[in-house]
Amino acid sequence: MFTLSHLCACFCTLALASWAFGRFRRLPLPPGPPRKFWFGNEEILPWDHPWRQYAAWSKTFGPLIYLYAYGRDILIVNEASAVTDLLETKSTLYARRPTWSMVALTGRQDNIAFMDHNERQRKARALLQGALNPRAQKSWGPILEEETTSLMLQIAQSPESFRQHIRRYLGTYITRFTYGRTVDDSELKLGDEISIHTQQALRPGRWLADAVPLLLYLPDWFPGMAFKRWARGARTKFIDYTAQPFQQARSSVLDGTEMQGMVPDALSEIIAGTSKYKEEELVSAASSIHTAAIETTYAILMNFLILIMAHQDVQERAYQEIASVTESTRQPLLSDMTAMPYIDAVIREVHRFNPVTPMIPRSPVKTDSYKGYRIPQNTWVMFNIWAMTHDPNIYRDPHQFMPERHLPLGHEDSAKDPRDFTFGFGKRICPGLNLANVQIFLFVTQLLATFEVRPPLKADGTEEDVVIDYSSNFVSLPMPFKCRLIPRSGNAILY
Ligand code: HEM
């Protein structure tokens, strides 16, 4: 029965809600460059390494910068303390990604990285984390060691094709991990195409449909709808790449010919009715791995190569540490990880120098207030990881490549581990970080144990200067470069 006390409770709730709503409405938006009527900040939005421009703007506007462009509220967050306040303290509020119009059109809507933080997403993440965690590493770690050593042999045979060998290594390993089987060239080529499509679909400002979502409802034959035909092609290829292998794995489980891998292992339990997961959650986990793992790991391996080529002193010290542990008689293994603190410092510095995803996007599920400012619901909140790993208050001389900063010196602590930034935060922290750390360690140590990385030679026989520049994509990697990978003399590893 509805009593007077119920009425009072309703009244108080309403009063509180309207007070809170009014308070939010009254709060100002964070500061930012002046906006033009209708177009907001579209004209001044930086496209080349936007993270650098946003870091520079923070000297004028402060660490929080509000922009309005393409019909969206955008908040750039340049300081590390806001990460704790927003992504950890208010982790549920900020656990959602913004909506990219091209994600669904290209068939990626069930990918863990783009889904809302709902039950299916949480379970798919848990499934992936379970398969990748340090305990499960016992089964996939030795295979990774073996694949990395095989990569070194391939590079030794045709060092000029190092790029193709590395991509093949990443594609081969991830397929082996996911489905337990080998992969052929046509599948690897399709995987590369999928990665390019994903990068294109995510590129801000590339698609008019991002600014005018109404376009999504116009028929395909309507003028200007070429983007829909492109998206349809990308979608078909993505489905070929993800659905077919899953169905093959399903058939192999049913006829008892399955290999050991994340999908066949989990499917066997699901089919037997002994799993806590559903098949759709496994589909999400499996179809996310390629997109999330290959491009990011490729970016960091390329970044390591160019930085180590440009810093021969670092390369020499790293090599000496490896040689002292392995005595140049074998390839480094995962069991050597704790014995190589300088290698760990080099890897941290590679992460810091150019974070693989310089900006991490999130979007609050409802209007929030922070430091006296209003953050409207659905704002694209872009956490500027590059600005944080180049903040002179956290890293002295941030534009210098200095692995030593990550080693404790006398009474001074080592610098903050940049991987606390570069793998993301809170409820959406990268579920693949353990595999990534292990794979980067094996690649770095086995490569340096086997080869010297030197700049190409000029016509006069001297070495070229190394020019380091990065792409402005969502996943940022060094612009194409050449290097000489020279087998180390007298090593017992290759011969
Ligand atoms: C150097 C390598 C890698 C880097 C730097 C990296 C970085 C990141 C970052 C920054 C995020 C977003 C986190 C956030 O929103 O807070 C992320 C998400 C993700 N990563 Fe990684 N990653 C790497 C490798 C991998 C690998 C090897 C896998 C899988 C095997 C993987 C799977 C994922 C998935 C599925 C997500 C989406 C998580 C979600 O939205 O809930 N990543 N990664």
Coordinates of C-alpha atoms and ligand atoms in Angstrom, one line a residue:
M1 CA 0.0 0.0 0.0
F2 CA 1.2 3.5 -0.9
T3 CA 1.8 5.3 2.5
L4 CA 2.8 8.8 3.4
S5 CA 6.4 7.7 4.0
H6 CA 6.5 6.3 0.5
L7 CA 5.3 9.6 -0.8
C8 CA 8.0 11.4 1.2
A9 CA 10.7 9.1 -0.1
C10 CA 9.6 9.7 -3.7
F11 CA 9.6 13.4 -3.2
C12 CA 13.1 13.4 -1.6
T13 CA 14.4 11.2 -4.4
L14 CA 13.0 13.5 -7.1
A15 CA 14.2 16.6 -5.3
L16 CA 17.7 15.1 -5.0
A17 CA 17.7 14.0 -8.6
S18 CA 16.6 17.5 -9.8
W19 CA 19.2 19.2 -7.6
A20 CA 22.0 16.9 -8.9
F21 CA 20.7 17.5 -12.5
G22 CA 20.6 21.2 -12.0
R23 CA 24.0 21.2 -10.5
F24 CA 25.5 19.4 -13.4
R25 CA 23.8 21.7 -15.8
R26 CA 25.2 24.7 -14.0
L27 CA 28.8 23.4 -14.1
P28 CA 30.9 24.8 -17.0
L29 CA 32.5 22.6 -19.6
P30 CA 36.3 22.3 -19.3
P31 CA 38.3 25.0 -21.1
G32 CA 39.4 24.7 -24.7
P33 CA 40.1 26.6 -27.9
P34 CA 37.3 29.0 -29.1
R35 CA 34.5 27.2 -31.0
K36 CA 32.8 28.4 -34.2
F37 CA 29.1 28.3 -34.5
W38 CA 27.9 24.9 -35.8
F39 CA 31.3 23.6 -36.7
G40 CA 32.8 23.9 -33.3
N41 CA 36.5 23.1 -33.4
E42 CA 36.5 21.0 -36.6
E43 CA 38.8 23.4 -38.5
I44 CA 41.6 23.3 -35.9
L45 CA 41.4 19.6 -35.0
P46 CA 44.9 18.2 -35.5
W47 CA 45.3 15.1 -37.6
D48 CA 49.1 14.6 -37.5
H49 CA 50.2 13.1 -34.2
P50 CA 47.2 14.8 -32.5
W51 CA 48.5 13.6 -29.1
R52 CA 51.5 16.0 -29.4
Q53 CA 49.3 19.0 -30.3
Y54 CA 47.0 18.2 -27.4
A55 CA 49.9 18.0 -25.0
A56 CA 51.1 21.4 -26.3
W57 CA 47.6 22.9 -25.9
S58 CA 47.5 21.8 -22.3
K59 CA 50.1 24.5 -21.6
T60 CA 47.4 27.1 -22.5
F61 CA 44.2 25.4 -21.4
G62 CA 45.4 23.1 -18.6
P63 CA 45.3 19.3 -18.5
L64 CA 41.6 18.9 -19.5
I65 CA 40.7 20.3 -22.9
Y66 CA 37.2 20.4 -24.2
L67 CA 36.5 20.4 -27.9
Y68 CA 33.4 20.1 -30.1
A69 CA 33.6 18.6 -33.5
Y70 CA 31.5 16.5 -35.9
G71 CA 28.5 16.7 -33.6
R72 CA 30.4 15.3 -30.6
D73 CA 31.7 16.5 -27.3
I74 CA 35.3 15.6 -27.0
L75 CA 37.4 15.8 -23.8
I76 CA 41.2 15.4 -24.0
V77 CA 42.7 14.2 -20.7
N78 CA 46.4 15.0 -20.5
E79 CA 47.3 14.2 -16.9
A80 CA 48.0 10.9 -15.2
S81 CA 46.1 11.7 -11.9
A82 CA 42.8 11.9 -13.9
V83 CA 43.3 8.3 -15.0
T84 CA 43.1 7.2 -11.3
D85 CA 40.1 9.5 -10.6
L86 CA 38.1 8.6 -13.7
L87 CA 39.1 5.1 -14.8
E88 CA 39.8 3.6 -11.5
T89 CA 37.7 5.4 -8.9
K90 CA 34.7 5.7 -11.3
S91 CA 35.6 2.7 -13.3
T92 CA 32.0 1.6 -14.1
L93 CA 31.0 5.0 -15.3
Y94 CA 33.9 5.1 -17.8
A95 CA 34.0 1.5 -18.8
R96 CA 32.3 2.1 -22.2
R97 CA 33.9 2.9 -25.6
P98 CA 32.5 5.7 -27.7
T99 CA 30.5 4.6 -30.8
W100 CA 32.3 4.5 -34.1
S101 CA 29.8 4.3 -36.9
M102 CA 32.1 2.1 -39.0
V103 CA 32.6 -0.6 -36.4
A104 CA 29.1 -2.2 -36.9
L105 CA 29.2 -1.6 -40.6
T106 CA 32.4 -3.5 -40.9
G107 CA 31.1 -6.3 -38.7
R108 CA 33.3 -5.7 -35.7
Q109 CA 30.4 -5.0 -33.2
D110 CA 31.0 -8.2 -31.2
N111 CA 34.7 -7.5 -30.8
I112 CA 35.6 -7.2 -27.1
A113 CA 37.4 -3.9 -27.7
F114 CA 34.3 -2.2 -29.1
M115 CA 31.5 -3.8 -27.2
D116 CA 29.7 -2.1 -24.3
H117 CA 31.0 -3.4 -21.0
N118 CA 28.0 -5.8 -20.6
E119 CA 27.7 -9.4 -19.4
R120 CA 28.9 -10.8 -22.8
Q121 CA 31.9 -8.5 -22.9
R122 CA 32.9 -9.3 -19.3
K123 CA 32.7 -13.1 -19.9
A124 CA 34.6 -12.9 -23.2
R125 CA 37.3 -10.9 -21.4
A126 CA 37.5 -13.4 -18.6
L127 CA 37.7 -16.2 -21.1
L128 CA 40.6 -14.6 -22.9
Q129 CA 42.4 -13.6 -19.7
G130 CA 42.1 -17.1 -18.4
A131 CA 43.7 -18.5 -21.6
L132 CA 46.5 -16.0 -21.5
N133 CA 47.3 -15.8 -17.8
P134 CA 50.7 -16.8 -16.3
R135 CA 49.4 -20.2 -15.2
A136 CA 48.1 -21.0 -18.7
Q137 CA 51.5 -19.8 -20.0
K138 CA 52.9 -23.3 -19.2
S139 CA 51.2 -24.6 -22.3
W140 CA 51.7 -21.8 -24.8
G141 CA 55.0 -20.4 -23.5
P142 CA 57.2 -23.2 -25.0
I143 CA 55.4 -22.9 -28.4
L144 CA 56.2 -19.2 -28.4
E145 CA 59.8 -19.8 -27.6
E146 CA 59.9 -22.3 -30.5
E147 CA 58.2 -19.9 -33.0
T148 CA 60.5 -17.0 -32.0
T149 CA 63.6 -19.1 -32.7
S150 CA 62.2 -20.2 -36.0
L151 CA 61.6 -16.5 -36.8
M152 CA 65.4 -15.8 -36.2
L153 CA 66.3 -18.5 -38.7
Q154 CA 63.9 -17.0 -41.3
I155 CA 65.4 -13.6 -40.8
A156 CA 68.9 -15.0 -41.2
Q157 CA 67.9 -16.4 -44.6
S158 CA 66.5 -13.2 -46.0
P159 CA 67.2 -10.3 -43.5
E160 CA 65.9 -7.6 -46.0
S161 CA 62.4 -9.1 -45.6
F162 CA 62.4 -8.8 -41.8
R163 CA 59.1 -7.0 -41.9
Q164 CA 57.2 -9.8 -43.7
H165 CA 58.9 -12.5 -41.5
I166 CA 57.8 -10.6 -38.3
R167 CA 54.2 -10.3 -39.6
R168 CA 54.1 -14.0 -40.5
Y169 CA 55.5 -14.9 -37.1
L170 CA 52.8 -12.9 -35.3
G171 CA 50.0 -14.3 -37.5
T172 CA 51.2 -17.8 -37.2
Y173 CA 51.6 -17.7 -33.5
I174 CA 48.2 -16.1 -32.8
T175 CA 46.4 -18.7 -35.0
R176 CA 48.3 -21.5 -33.2
F177 CA 47.3 -20.1 -29.9
T178 CA 43.7 -19.5 -30.9
Y179 CA 42.9 -22.6 -32.9
G180 CA 45.9 -24.9 -32.3
R181 CA 46.6 -25.2 -36.1
T182 CA 49.0 -23.8 -38.6
V183 CA 48.1 -21.1 -41.1
D184 CA 48.7 -20.7 -44.8
D185 CA 49.8 -17.6 -46.8
S186 CA 46.3 -16.7 -48.1
E187 CA 45.0 -16.7 -44.5
L188 CA 47.9 -14.5 -43.4
K189 CA 47.3 -12.1 -46.3
L190 CA 43.6 -11.9 -45.4
G191 CA 44.6 -11.2 -41.7
D192 CA 46.8 -8.3 -42.9
E193 CA 43.9 -6.9 -45.0
I194 CA 41.6 -7.1 -41.9
S195 CA 44.1 -5.1 -39.8
I196 CA 44.3 -2.4 -42.5
H197 CA 40.5 -2.2 -42.7
T198 CA 40.2 -1.9 -38.9
Q199 CA 42.7 0.9 -38.8
Q200 CA 40.9 2.7 -41.6
A201 CA 37.5 2.2 -40.0
L202 CA 38.8 3.8 -36.7
R203 CA 40.6 6.7 -38.3
P204 CA 38.9 9.8 -36.8
G205 CA 37.6 12.3 -39.4
R206 CA 37.9 9.9 -42.3
W207 CA 34.2 9.1 -42.5
L208 CA 31.4 11.6 -43.0
A209 CA 29.1 9.0 -41.4
D210 CA 30.9 9.6 -38.1
A211 CA 29.8 13.2 -38.2
V212 CA 26.3 12.6 -39.8
P213 CA 25.0 9.3 -38.5
L214 CA 21.8 9.8 -40.6
L215 CA 23.8 8.8 -43.7
L216 CA 23.9 5.2 -42.3
Y217 CA 20.1 5.0 -43.0
L218 CA 20.3 6.0 -46.7
P219 CA 20.1 3.3 -49.3
D220 CA 23.4 2.0 -50.8
W221 CA 22.5 3.4 -54.3
F222 CA 22.2 7.0 -53.0
P223 CA 25.1 9.3 -54.2
G224 CA 28.0 9.5 -51.7
M225 CA 27.3 6.0 -50.3
A226 CA 30.6 4.5 -51.5
F227 CA 31.7 4.1 -47.9
K228 CA 28.9 1.6 -47.4
R229 CA 30.1 -0.6 -50.3
W230 CA 33.6 -0.4 -48.9
A231 CA 32.3 -1.4 -45.4
R232 CA 30.3 -4.3 -46.9
G233 CA 33.5 -5.7 -48.5
A234 CA 35.5 -5.2 -45.3
R235 CA 32.7 -7.0 -43.4
T236 CA 32.6 -10.0 -45.7
K237 CA 36.3 -10.4 -45.4
F238 CA 36.1 -10.1 -41.6
I239 CA 33.4 -12.8 -41.4
D240 CA 35.5 -15.1 -43.7
Y241 CA 38.4 -14.6 -41.4
T242 CA 36.7 -15.2 -38.1
A243 CA 33.5 -17.3 -38.7
Q244 CA 35.0 -20.0 -40.9
P245 CA 37.9 -21.0 -38.6
F246 CA 35.4 -21.1 -35.7
Q247 CA 33.2 -23.5 -37.6
Q248 CA 36.2 -25.6 -38.6
A249 CA 37.2 -25.8 -34.9
R250 CA 33.6 -26.8 -34.0
S251 CA 33.6 -29.6 -36.6
S252 CA 37.0 -30.8 -35.4
V253 CA 35.7 -31.0 -31.8
L254 CA 32.5 -32.9 -32.9
D255 CA 34.5 -35.4 -34.9
G256 CA 37.3 -35.7 -32.2
T257 CA 40.1 -34.4 -34.4
E258 CA 40.7 -31.1 -32.6
M259 CA 44.2 -29.7 -31.7
Q260 CA 45.0 -28.0 -28.5
G261 CA 44.1 -24.2 -28.6
M262 CA 41.9 -21.7 -26.9
V263 CA 38.9 -22.2 -29.1
P264 CA 38.9 -26.0 -29.4
D265 CA 39.7 -26.4 -25.6
A266 CA 36.8 -24.0 -24.6
L267 CA 34.4 -25.4 -27.2
S268 CA 34.9 -29.0 -26.0
E269 CA 33.8 -27.9 -22.5
I270 CA 30.9 -25.9 -23.9
I271 CA 29.6 -28.8 -26.0
A272 CA 30.1 -31.2 -23.1
G273 CA 28.0 -28.8 -20.9
T274 CA 30.8 -28.4 -18.3
S275 CA 31.7 -24.7 -19.1
K276 CA 30.6 -21.6 -17.4
Y277 CA 30.9 -19.8 -20.7
K278 CA 28.5 -19.6 -23.7
E279 CA 29.5 -20.1 -27.3
E280 CA 28.7 -16.5 -28.2
E281 CA 31.3 -15.3 -25.6
L282 CA 33.9 -17.6 -27.1
V283 CA 33.1 -16.2 -30.5
S284 CA 33.7 -12.7 -29.2
A285 CA 37.0 -13.7 -27.6
A286 CA 38.2 -15.5 -30.7
S287 CA 37.3 -12.8 -33.2
S288 CA 38.9 -10.1 -31.1
I289 CA 42.3 -11.6 -30.7
H290 CA 43.6 -11.0 -34.2
T291 CA 42.6 -7.3 -34.4
A292 CA 43.8 -6.6 -30.8
A293 CA 47.0 -8.6 -30.8
I294 CA 48.8 -8.4 -34.2
E295 CA 48.9 -4.7 -35.0
T296 CA 49.8 -3.6 -31.5
T297 CA 52.6 -6.2 -31.1
Y298 CA 53.9 -5.5 -34.6
A299 CA 54.0 -1.7 -33.7
I300 CA 56.1 -2.3 -30.6
L301 CA 58.5 -4.7 -32.2
M302 CA 59.1 -2.2 -35.1
N303 CA 59.5 0.5 -32.5
F304 CA 62.1 -1.5 -30.7
L305 CA 64.0 -2.2 -33.9
I306 CA 64.3 1.4 -35.0
L307 CA 65.2 2.7 -31.5
I308 CA 67.8 0.0 -30.9
M309 CA 69.3 0.8 -34.3
A310 CA 69.5 4.5 -33.4
H311 CA 71.1 3.8 -30.0
Q312 CA 74.1 1.5 -30.5
D313 CA 75.3 2.0 -27.0
V314 CA 72.1 0.7 -25.6
Q315 CA 72.2 -2.2 -28.0
E316 CA 75.8 -3.1 -26.9
R317 CA 74.8 -3.1 -23.2
A318 CA 71.7 -5.1 -23.8
Y319 CA 73.7 -7.7 -25.8
Q320 CA 76.3 -8.0 -23.1
E321 CA 73.6 -8.7 -20.5
I322 CA 72.1 -11.4 -22.8
A323 CA 75.5 -13.0 -23.5
S324 CA 76.4 -13.1 -19.8
V325 CA 73.2 -15.0 -19.1
T326 CA 73.3 -17.4 -22.0
E327 CA 77.1 -17.5 -22.6
S328 CA 76.2 -17.2 -26.3
T329 CA 75.6 -20.9 -26.4
R330 CA 71.8 -20.9 -26.7
Q331 CA 68.8 -18.7 -27.4
P332 CA 67.3 -16.8 -24.4
L333 CA 64.2 -18.4 -22.9
L334 CA 61.4 -17.2 -20.7
S335 CA 63.1 -18.6 -17.7
D336 CA 65.8 -15.9 -18.2
M337 CA 63.4 -13.1 -17.8
T338 CA 64.2 -12.2 -14.2
A339 CA 67.9 -12.3 -14.8
M340 CA 67.9 -9.5 -17.4
P341 CA 67.0 -6.2 -15.7
Y342 CA 68.6 -4.0 -18.4
I343 CA 66.5 -5.8 -21.1
D344 CA 63.4 -5.1 -19.0
A345 CA 64.5 -1.4 -18.8
V346 CA 64.9 -1.2 -22.6
I347 CA 61.5 -2.7 -23.2
R348 CA 59.9 -0.2 -20.7
E349 CA 61.6 2.7 -22.5
V350 CA 60.4 1.5 -25.9
H351 CA 56.8 1.4 -24.5
R352 CA 57.3 4.9 -23.1
F353 CA 58.9 6.6 -26.1
N354 CA 56.0 6.0 -28.4
P355 CA 53.0 4.3 -26.8
V356 CA 51.4 1.9 -29.2
T357 CA 47.9 3.5 -28.7
P358 CA 48.8 7.1 -27.9
M359 CA 45.2 7.9 -27.1
I360 CA 42.7 5.6 -25.3
P361 CA 39.0 6.4 -25.9
R362 CA 36.3 5.9 -23.4
S363 CA 32.8 7.5 -23.0
P364 CA 30.8 8.1 -19.7
V365 CA 27.4 6.3 -19.6
K366 CA 25.9 9.3 -17.9
T367 CA 26.8 13.0 -17.3
D368 CA 29.6 13.3 -14.8
S369 CA 31.4 16.2 -13.0
Y370 CA 35.1 16.4 -12.4
K371 CA 37.2 19.2 -10.9
G372 CA 34.3 21.6 -11.1
Y373 CA 33.6 20.8 -14.8
R374 CA 30.7 19.0 -16.5
I375 CA 31.5 16.0 -18.7
P376 CA 28.3 15.3 -20.7
Q377 CA 27.1 11.8 -21.2
N378 CA 28.5 10.2 -24.4
T379 CA 31.5 12.6 -24.6
W380 CA 34.5 11.1 -26.4
V381 CA 37.0 11.1 -23.5
M382 CA 40.4 10.6 -25.0
F383 CA 43.1 9.7 -22.5
N384 CA 46.4 11.1 -23.9
I385 CA 48.8 8.4 -23.0
W386 CA 51.6 10.0 -25.0
A387 CA 51.3 13.2 -22.9
M388 CA 51.5 11.1 -19.7
T389 CA 54.6 9.2 -20.8
H390 CA 56.2 12.5 -21.9
D391 CA 55.3 14.4 -18.7
P392 CA 58.5 15.9 -17.4
N393 CA 57.1 15.6 -13.8
I394 CA 57.0 11.9 -14.2
Y395 CA 59.9 11.2 -16.6
R396 CA 63.0 13.6 -16.7
D397 CA 64.1 14.6 -20.2
P398 CA 61.1 12.8 -21.7
H399 CA 62.2 13.2 -25.3
Q400 CA 65.4 11.3 -24.7
F401 CA 65.6 7.5 -25.1
M402 CA 67.1 6.5 -21.8
P403 CA 66.5 2.9 -20.6
E404 CA 68.6 3.6 -17.4
R405 CA 65.7 5.7 -16.0
H406 CA 64.0 2.4 -15.3
L407 CA 66.8 1.0 -13.1
P408 CA 67.0 1.9 -9.4
L409 CA 70.0 4.1 -8.8
G410 CA 71.4 4.4 -5.3
H411 CA 68.6 5.7 -3.1
E412 CA 66.6 6.9 -6.1
D413 CA 63.6 4.7 -7.2
S414 CA 63.3 3.8 -10.8
A415 CA 60.8 5.7 -13.0
K416 CA 57.1 4.7 -13.0
D417 CA 56.6 1.6 -15.2
P418 CA 55.2 3.1 -18.4
R419 CA 53.3 -0.2 -19.0
D420 CA 50.9 1.0 -16.3
F421 CA 49.8 3.6 -18.9
T422 CA 50.4 1.8 -22.2
F423 CA 48.2 -1.3 -21.6
G424 CA 45.3 0.8 -20.4
F425 CA 43.3 0.9 -17.2
G426 CA 40.5 -0.4 -14.9
K427 CA 37.8 -2.6 -16.3
R428 CA 39.1 -2.5 -19.9
I429 CA 42.8 -3.0 -19.2
C430 CA 44.4 -5.0 -22.0
P431 CA 43.6 -8.7 -21.4
G432 CA 46.5 -9.7 -23.6
L433 CA 49.3 -7.9 -21.6
N434 CA 50.9 -11.1 -20.3
L435 CA 51.2 -12.6 -23.7
A436 CA 52.5 -9.3 -25.1
N437 CA 55.2 -8.9 -22.4
V438 CA 56.4 -12.5 -22.9
Q439 CA 56.4 -12.2 -26.7
I440 CA 58.3 -8.8 -26.6
F441 CA 60.9 -10.2 -24.2
L442 CA 61.5 -13.3 -26.4
F443 CA 61.7 -11.3 -29.6
V444 CA 64.0 -8.6 -28.2
T445 CA 66.4 -11.0 -26.5
Q446 CA 66.6 -13.6 -29.3
L447 CA 67.0 -10.9 -32.0
L448 CA 69.9 -9.2 -30.1
A449 CA 71.5 -12.6 -29.3
T450 CA 71.4 -13.5 -33.0
F451 CA 71.9 -10.2 -34.9
E452 CA 73.5 -6.8 -34.8
V453 CA 70.9 -4.2 -35.8
R454 CA 72.7 -1.5 -37.9
P455 CA 71.6 1.4 -40.1
P456 CA 71.7 0.9 -43.9
L457 CA 74.9 2.0 -45.7
K458 CA 75.2 5.0 -47.9
A459 CA 76.9 4.9 -51.4
D460 CA 80.1 6.0 -49.7
G461 CA 80.0 3.0 -47.4
T462 CA 79.2 5.0 -44.2
E463 CA 76.0 4.4 -42.2
E464 CA 72.9 6.5 -42.8
D465 CA 71.5 8.6 -40.0
V466 CA 68.4 7.1 -38.4
V467 CA 65.3 9.2 -38.8
I468 CA 62.6 8.3 -36.3
D469 CA 59.1 9.2 -37.2
Y470 CA 55.7 7.7 -36.3
S471 CA 52.4 7.2 -38.0
S472 CA 49.3 9.1 -36.7
N473 CA 47.0 6.1 -36.7
F474 CA 45.0 4.8 -33.8
V475 CA 47.8 2.3 -33.4
S476 CA 51.0 4.3 -34.0
L477 CA 54.1 2.7 -35.4
P478 CA 57.4 3.9 -37.0
M479 CA 57.2 5.0 -40.6
P480 CA 58.7 2.4 -42.9
F481 CA 62.5 2.1 -42.4
K482 CA 65.3 -0.1 -43.5
C483 CA 67.9 -1.8 -41.3
R484 CA 70.7 -4.3 -41.6
L485 CA 70.4 -7.4 -39.5
I486 CA 73.9 -8.9 -39.4
P487 CA 74.3 -12.3 -37.9
R488 CA 76.7 -12.0 -34.9
S489 CA 80.0 -13.6 -35.6
G490 CA 80.9 -16.8 -33.8
N491 CA 77.5 -17.3 -32.4
A492 CA 76.4 -20.9 -31.9
I493 CA 72.8 -20.2 -32.3
L494 CA 72.2 -20.1 -36.0
Y495 CA 74.7 -22.7 -37.3
Ligands
HEM1 C1 52.3 -4.4 -27.1 C2 51.2 -5.0 -27.2 C3 49.9 -4.5 -26.8 C4 49.6 -3.2 -26.3 C5 50.5 -2.0 -26.1 C6 48.1 -3.2 -26.0 C7 47.4 -2.2 -25.5 C8 46.1 -2.1 -25.3 C9 45.3 -1.0 -24.8 C10 45.9 0.4 -24.5 C11 44.0 -1.4 -24.8 C12 42.9 -0.5 -24.3 C13 42.8 -0.5 -22.8 C14 41.8 0.5 -22.2 O1 40.8 0.9 -22.8 O2 42.0 0.9 -21.0 C15 43.9 -2.8 -25.1 C16 42.8 -3.5 -25.2 C17 42.7 -4.8 -25.6 N1 43.8 -5.6 -25.9 FE1 45.7 -5.1 -25.9 N2 47.6 -4.5 -26.3 C18 48.7 -5.3 -26.7 C19 48.6 -6.6 -27.1 C20 47.5 -7.4 -27.0 C21 47.4 -8.8 -27.2 C22 48.7 -9.7 -27.5 C23 46.1 -9.2 -27.1 C24 45.5 -10.6 -27.2 C25 46.1 -11.7 -27.3 C26 45.4 -8.0 -26.7 C27 44.0 -8.0 -26.5 C28 43.3 -6.9 -26.2 C29 41.8 -6.8 -26.2 C30 40.9 -8.0 -26.4 C31 41.5 -5.5 -25.8 C32 40.1 -4.9 -25.6 C33 39.8 -4.9 -24.1 C34 38.5 -4.2 -23.7 O3 38.1 -3.3 -24.4 O4 37.9 -4.6 -22.7 N3 46.2 -6.9 -26.7 N4 45.2 -3.2 -25.5

